[in-house]
Amino acid sequence: MKNVFVALVISVFLIACGEQNIERQKSGIELDETESNVEVVEADDSLVEEFATISGDITFDTQLELPENARLVVYLVDTSARENGVTTLLSESYKLVGPPPYSYELKYEKSLVSEKGSYALKAVVRLGKDALFRGAKGLSLFPDADVTL
């Protein structure tokens, strides 16, 4: 009888740990629990739809040799409110290794942008705090959206 009771308590404990693990994964908090061997894996498809990626290559018009510690910083900027300048939505920094082209990838939350907005990519090659080269290009984040003039 004791064996049945112990097995029942262990089963309830493992089920409870599994349910807690599901709730924590849904909330985006991942905890490493060592008290049980129960692993619950649950994919959240809504997270995939909340993000988008912009990627490409950066090249230069001229051949140049950059210092070893030069970095490429790529920005996604909102240019909608031109009277207030641009607003940086996000940026990524890359160590430059070898000759160009240099690849970049920006992953952004779709909620940061609007179909009515105006956006650009800005690239800056930096040596410390100094900007060696700059470039910018307008960007359509909603290629299928209706354009109103």
PDB file of C-alpha atoms in Angstrom:
ATOM      1  CA  MET A   1       0.000   0.000   0.000  1.00  0.00           C
ATOM      2  CA  LYS A   2       2.877   2.377   0.787  1.00  0.00           C
ATOM      3  CA  ASN A   3       4.328   1.776  -2.706  1.00  0.00           C
ATOM      4  CA  VAL A   4       1.051   2.759  -4.372  1.00  0.00           C
ATOM      5  CA  PHE A   5       0.808   5.941  -2.278  1.00  0.00           C
ATOM      6  CA  VAL A   6       4.463   6.905  -3.015  1.00  0.00           C
ATOM      7  CA  ALA A   7       3.939   6.266  -6.747  1.00  0.00           C
ATOM      8  CA  LEU A   8       0.769   8.379  -6.695  1.00  0.00           C
ATOM      9  CA  VAL A   9       2.551  11.269  -4.918  1.00  0.00           C
ATOM     10  CA  ILE A  10       5.468  11.121  -7.388  1.00  0.00           C
ATOM     11  CA  SER A  11       3.031  11.104 -10.336  1.00  0.00           C
ATOM     12  CA  VAL A  12       1.169  14.129  -8.995  1.00  0.00           C
ATOM     13  CA  PHE A  13       4.492  15.911  -8.377  1.00  0.00           C
ATOM     14  CA  LEU A  14       5.685  15.246 -11.943  1.00  0.00           C
ATOM     15  CA  ILE A  15       2.364  16.341 -13.434  1.00  0.00           C
ATOM     16  CA  ALA A  16       2.421  19.533 -11.367  1.00  0.00           C
ATOM     17  CA  CYS A  17       5.998  20.277 -12.461  1.00  0.00           C
ATOM     18  CA  GLY A  18       5.003  19.686 -16.067  1.00  0.00           C
ATOM     19  CA  GLU A  19       2.064  22.105 -15.794  1.00  0.00           C
ATOM     20  CA  GLN A  20       4.258  24.759 -14.174  1.00  0.00           C
ATOM     21  CA  ASN A  21       6.776  24.308 -16.973  1.00  0.00           C
ATOM     22  CA  ILE A  22       4.066  24.867 -19.601  1.00  0.00           C
ATOM     23  CA  GLU A  23       2.917  28.075 -17.887  1.00  0.00           C
ATOM     24  CA  ARG A  24       6.468  29.394 -17.635  1.00  0.00           C
ATOM     25  CA  GLN A  25       7.189  28.679 -21.297  1.00  0.00           C
ATOM     26  CA  LYS A  26       3.999  30.442 -22.364  1.00  0.00           C
ATOM     27  CA  SER A  27       4.991  33.502 -20.392  1.00  0.00           C
ATOM     28  CA  GLY A  28       8.394  33.590 -22.102  1.00  0.00           C
ATOM     29  CA  ILE A  29      10.335  32.727 -18.947  1.00  0.00           C
ATOM     30  CA  GLU A  30      12.469  29.642 -19.232  1.00  0.00           C
ATOM     31  CA  LEU A  31      13.625  28.145 -15.945  1.00  0.00           C
ATOM     32  CA  ASP A  32      15.998  25.254 -15.486  1.00  0.00           C
ATOM     33  CA  GLU A  33      14.277  22.874 -13.101  1.00  0.00           C
ATOM     34  CA  THR A  34      16.510  20.105 -11.812  1.00  0.00           C
ATOM     35  CA  GLU A  35      14.021  18.469  -9.433  1.00  0.00           C
ATOM     36  CA  SER A  36      12.248  16.540 -12.219  1.00  0.00           C
ATOM     37  CA  ASN A  37      13.078  14.962 -15.534  1.00  0.00           C
ATOM     38  CA  VAL A  38       9.862  16.127 -17.151  1.00  0.00           C
ATOM     39  CA  GLU A  39      10.472  18.216 -20.250  1.00  0.00           C
ATOM     40  CA  VAL A  40       7.572  19.906 -21.991  1.00  0.00           C
ATOM     41  CA  VAL A  41       8.300  21.514 -25.339  1.00  0.00           C
ATOM     42  CA  GLU A  42       5.613  23.725 -26.795  1.00  0.00           C
ATOM     43  CA  ALA A  43       6.049  25.915 -29.883  1.00  0.00           C
ATOM     44  CA  ASP A  44       4.365  29.300 -29.863  1.00  0.00           C
ATOM     45  CA  ASP A  45       3.557  30.163 -33.504  1.00  0.00           C
ATOM     46  CA  SER A  46       2.433  33.677 -32.566  1.00  0.00           C
ATOM     47  CA  LEU A  47       6.046  34.617 -31.775  1.00  0.00           C
ATOM     48  CA  VAL A  48       7.077  33.846 -35.353  1.00  0.00           C
ATOM     49  CA  GLU A  49       4.434  36.237 -36.703  1.00  0.00           C
ATOM     50  CA  GLU A  50       5.477  39.078 -34.382  1.00  0.00           C
ATOM     51  CA  PHE A  51       8.970  39.466 -35.874  1.00  0.00           C
ATOM     52  CA  ALA A  52      10.397  40.176 -39.313  1.00  0.00           C
ATOM     53  CA  THR A  53      13.955  40.173 -40.636  1.00  0.00           C
ATOM     54  CA  ILE A  54      15.811  42.517 -42.961  1.00  0.00           C
ATOM     55  CA  SER A  55      19.104  41.215 -44.327  1.00  0.00           C
ATOM     56  CA  GLY A  56      21.564  42.066 -47.051  1.00  0.00           C
ATOM     57  CA  ASP A  57      25.138  43.028 -47.844  1.00  0.00           C
ATOM     58  CA  ILE A  58      27.057  46.268 -47.414  1.00  0.00           C
ATOM     59  CA  THR A  59      29.568  47.206 -50.115  1.00  0.00           C
ATOM     60  CA  PHE A  60      31.634  50.310 -50.838  1.00  0.00           C
ATOM     61  CA  ASP A  61      32.013  52.355 -54.024  1.00  0.00           C
ATOM     62  CA  THR A  62      35.787  52.380 -53.647  1.00  0.00           C
ATOM     63  CA  GLN A  63      38.351  49.766 -52.696  1.00  0.00           C
ATOM     64  CA  LEU A  64      39.611  50.422 -49.231  1.00  0.00           C
ATOM     65  CA  GLU A  65      41.388  48.699 -46.411  1.00  0.00           C
ATOM     66  CA  LEU A  66      39.734  49.128 -43.047  1.00  0.00           C
ATOM     67  CA  PRO A  67      41.540  48.979 -39.705  1.00  0.00           C
ATOM     68  CA  GLU A  68      41.247  45.703 -37.768  1.00  0.00           C
ATOM     69  CA  ASN A  69      39.038  47.129 -35.043  1.00  0.00           C
ATOM     70  CA  ALA A  70      36.536  48.834 -37.383  1.00  0.00           C
ATOM     71  CA  ARG A  71      32.889  47.964 -36.819  1.00  0.00           C
ATOM     72  CA  LEU A  72      29.815  48.137 -39.022  1.00  0.00           C
ATOM     73  CA  VAL A  73      26.669  49.437 -37.330  1.00  0.00           C
ATOM     74  CA  VAL A  74      23.401  48.997 -39.242  1.00  0.00           C
ATOM     75  CA  TYR A  75      20.330  50.940 -38.087  1.00  0.00           C
ATOM     76  CA  LEU A  76      16.634  50.645 -38.908  1.00  0.00           C
ATOM     77  CA  VAL A  77      15.318  54.204 -38.658  1.00  0.00           C
ATOM     78  CA  ASP A  78      11.875  55.781 -38.849  1.00  0.00           C
ATOM     79  CA  THR A  79      11.980  58.837 -41.122  1.00  0.00           C
ATOM     80  CA  SER A  80       8.243  59.629 -40.896  1.00  0.00           C
ATOM     81  CA  ALA A  81       8.575  62.705 -38.683  1.00  0.00           C
ATOM     82  CA  ARG A  82      11.156  64.538 -40.781  1.00  0.00           C
ATOM     83  CA  GLU A  83      10.801  67.779 -38.804  1.00  0.00           C
ATOM     84  CA  ASN A  84      12.021  65.923 -35.707  1.00  0.00           C
ATOM     85  CA  GLY A  85      14.803  64.064 -37.510  1.00  0.00           C
ATOM     86  CA  VAL A  86      14.961  60.281 -37.616  1.00  0.00           C
ATOM     87  CA  THR A  87      14.118  57.869 -34.833  1.00  0.00           C
ATOM     88  CA  THR A  88      16.335  54.819 -34.439  1.00  0.00           C
ATOM     89  CA  LEU A  89      14.179  51.716 -33.992  1.00  0.00           C
ATOM     90  CA  LEU A  90      17.042  49.254 -33.591  1.00  0.00           C
ATOM     91  CA  SER A  91      20.654  48.671 -34.508  1.00  0.00           C
ATOM     92  CA  GLU A  92      23.151  45.824 -34.812  1.00  0.00           C
ATOM     93  CA  SER A  93      26.919  46.102 -34.633  1.00  0.00           C
ATOM     94  CA  TYR A  94      29.289  43.783 -36.510  1.00  0.00           C
ATOM     95  CA  LYS A  95      33.051  43.348 -36.380  1.00  0.00           C
ATOM     96  CA  LEU A  96      34.418  43.700 -39.911  1.00  0.00           C
ATOM     97  CA  VAL A  97      36.472  40.690 -40.951  1.00  0.00           C
ATOM     98  CA  GLY A  98      38.039  40.399 -44.381  1.00  0.00           C
ATOM     99  CA  PRO A  99      37.088  42.338 -47.501  1.00  0.00           C
ATOM    100  CA  PRO A 100      33.549  43.497 -48.366  1.00  0.00           C
ATOM    101  CA  PRO A 101      30.734  42.700 -48.901  1.00  0.00           C
ATOM    102  CA  TYR A 102      29.690  42.584 -45.238  1.00  0.00           C
ATOM    103  CA  SER A 103      26.435  40.811 -44.408  1.00  0.00           C
ATOM    104  CA  TYR A 104      23.913  42.153 -41.923  1.00  0.00           C
ATOM    105  CA  GLU A 105      20.646  40.934 -40.441  1.00  0.00           C
ATOM    106  CA  LEU A 106      18.178  42.977 -38.419  1.00  0.00           C
ATOM    107  CA  LYS A 107      15.334  41.207 -36.625  1.00  0.00           C
ATOM    108  CA  TYR A 108      12.616  43.611 -35.526  1.00  0.00           C
ATOM    109  CA  GLU A 109       9.228  43.481 -33.867  1.00  0.00           C
ATOM    110  CA  LYS A 110       6.490  44.154 -36.413  1.00  0.00           C
ATOM    111  CA  SER A 111       4.680  46.280 -33.840  1.00  0.00           C
ATOM    112  CA  LEU A 112       7.487  48.879 -34.153  1.00  0.00           C
ATOM    113  CA  VAL A 113       6.485  49.779 -37.712  1.00  0.00           C
ATOM    114  CA  SER A 114       3.343  51.040 -39.439  1.00  0.00           C
ATOM    115  CA  GLU A 115       2.181  50.855 -43.055  1.00  0.00           C
ATOM    116  CA  LYS A 116       1.848  54.648 -42.980  1.00  0.00           C
ATOM    117  CA  GLY A 117       5.445  55.058 -41.811  1.00  0.00           C
ATOM    118  CA  SER A 118       8.581  55.797 -43.773  1.00  0.00           C
ATOM    119  CA  TYR A 119      11.743  53.813 -43.032  1.00  0.00           C
ATOM    120  CA  ALA A 120      15.384  53.605 -44.019  1.00  0.00           C
ATOM    121  CA  LEU A 121      18.474  51.552 -43.364  1.00  0.00           C
ATOM    122  CA  LYS A 122      21.519  53.470 -42.244  1.00  0.00           C
ATOM    123  CA  ALA A 123      25.000  51.942 -42.192  1.00  0.00           C
ATOM    124  CA  VAL A 124      28.007  53.463 -40.458  1.00  0.00           C
ATOM    125  CA  VAL A 125      31.556  52.110 -40.377  1.00  0.00           C
ATOM    126  CA  ARG A 126      33.047  53.174 -37.057  1.00  0.00           C
ATOM    127  CA  LEU A 127      36.518  53.217 -35.602  1.00  0.00           C
ATOM    128  CA  GLY A 128      35.889  53.755 -31.912  1.00  0.00           C
ATOM    129  CA  LYS A 129      33.481  56.696 -31.695  1.00  0.00           C
ATOM    130  CA  ASP A 130      34.532  58.122 -35.082  1.00  0.00           C
ATOM    131  CA  ALA A 131      32.440  57.473 -38.198  1.00  0.00           C
ATOM    132  CA  LEU A 132      34.642  56.573 -41.176  1.00  0.00           C
ATOM    133  CA  PHE A 133      31.857  55.993 -43.722  1.00  0.00           C
ATOM    134  CA  ARG A 134      28.093  56.486 -43.798  1.00  0.00           C
ATOM    135  CA  GLY A 135      25.324  55.421 -46.099  1.00  0.00           C
ATOM    136  CA  ALA A 136      21.524  55.287 -46.055  1.00  0.00           C
ATOM    137  CA  LYS A 137      18.809  53.828 -48.240  1.00  0.00           C
ATOM    138  CA  GLY A 138      15.017  54.148 -48.141  1.00  0.00           C
ATOM    139  CA  LEU A 139      13.222  50.944 -47.362  1.00  0.00           C
ATOM    140  CA  SER A 140       9.732  49.558 -48.005  1.00  0.00           C
ATOM    141  CA  LEU A 141       8.745  47.252 -45.154  1.00  0.00           C
ATOM    142  CA  PHE A 142       5.268  46.747 -46.642  1.00  0.00           C
ATOM    143  CA  PRO A 143       5.761  46.001 -50.364  1.00  0.00           C
ATOM    144  CA  ASP A 144       2.104  45.000 -50.868  1.00  0.00           C
ATOM    145  CA  ALA A 145       0.624  48.067 -49.165  1.00  0.00           C
ATOM    146  CA  ASP A 146      -1.374  50.628 -51.139  1.00  0.00           C
ATOM    147  CA  VAL A 147       0.536  53.839 -51.729  1.00  0.00           C
ATOM    148  CA  THR A 148      -1.416  57.059 -51.202  1.00  0.00           C
ATOM    149  CA  LEU A 149      -0.040  60.239 -52.761  1.00  0.00           C
TER     150      LEU A 149
END
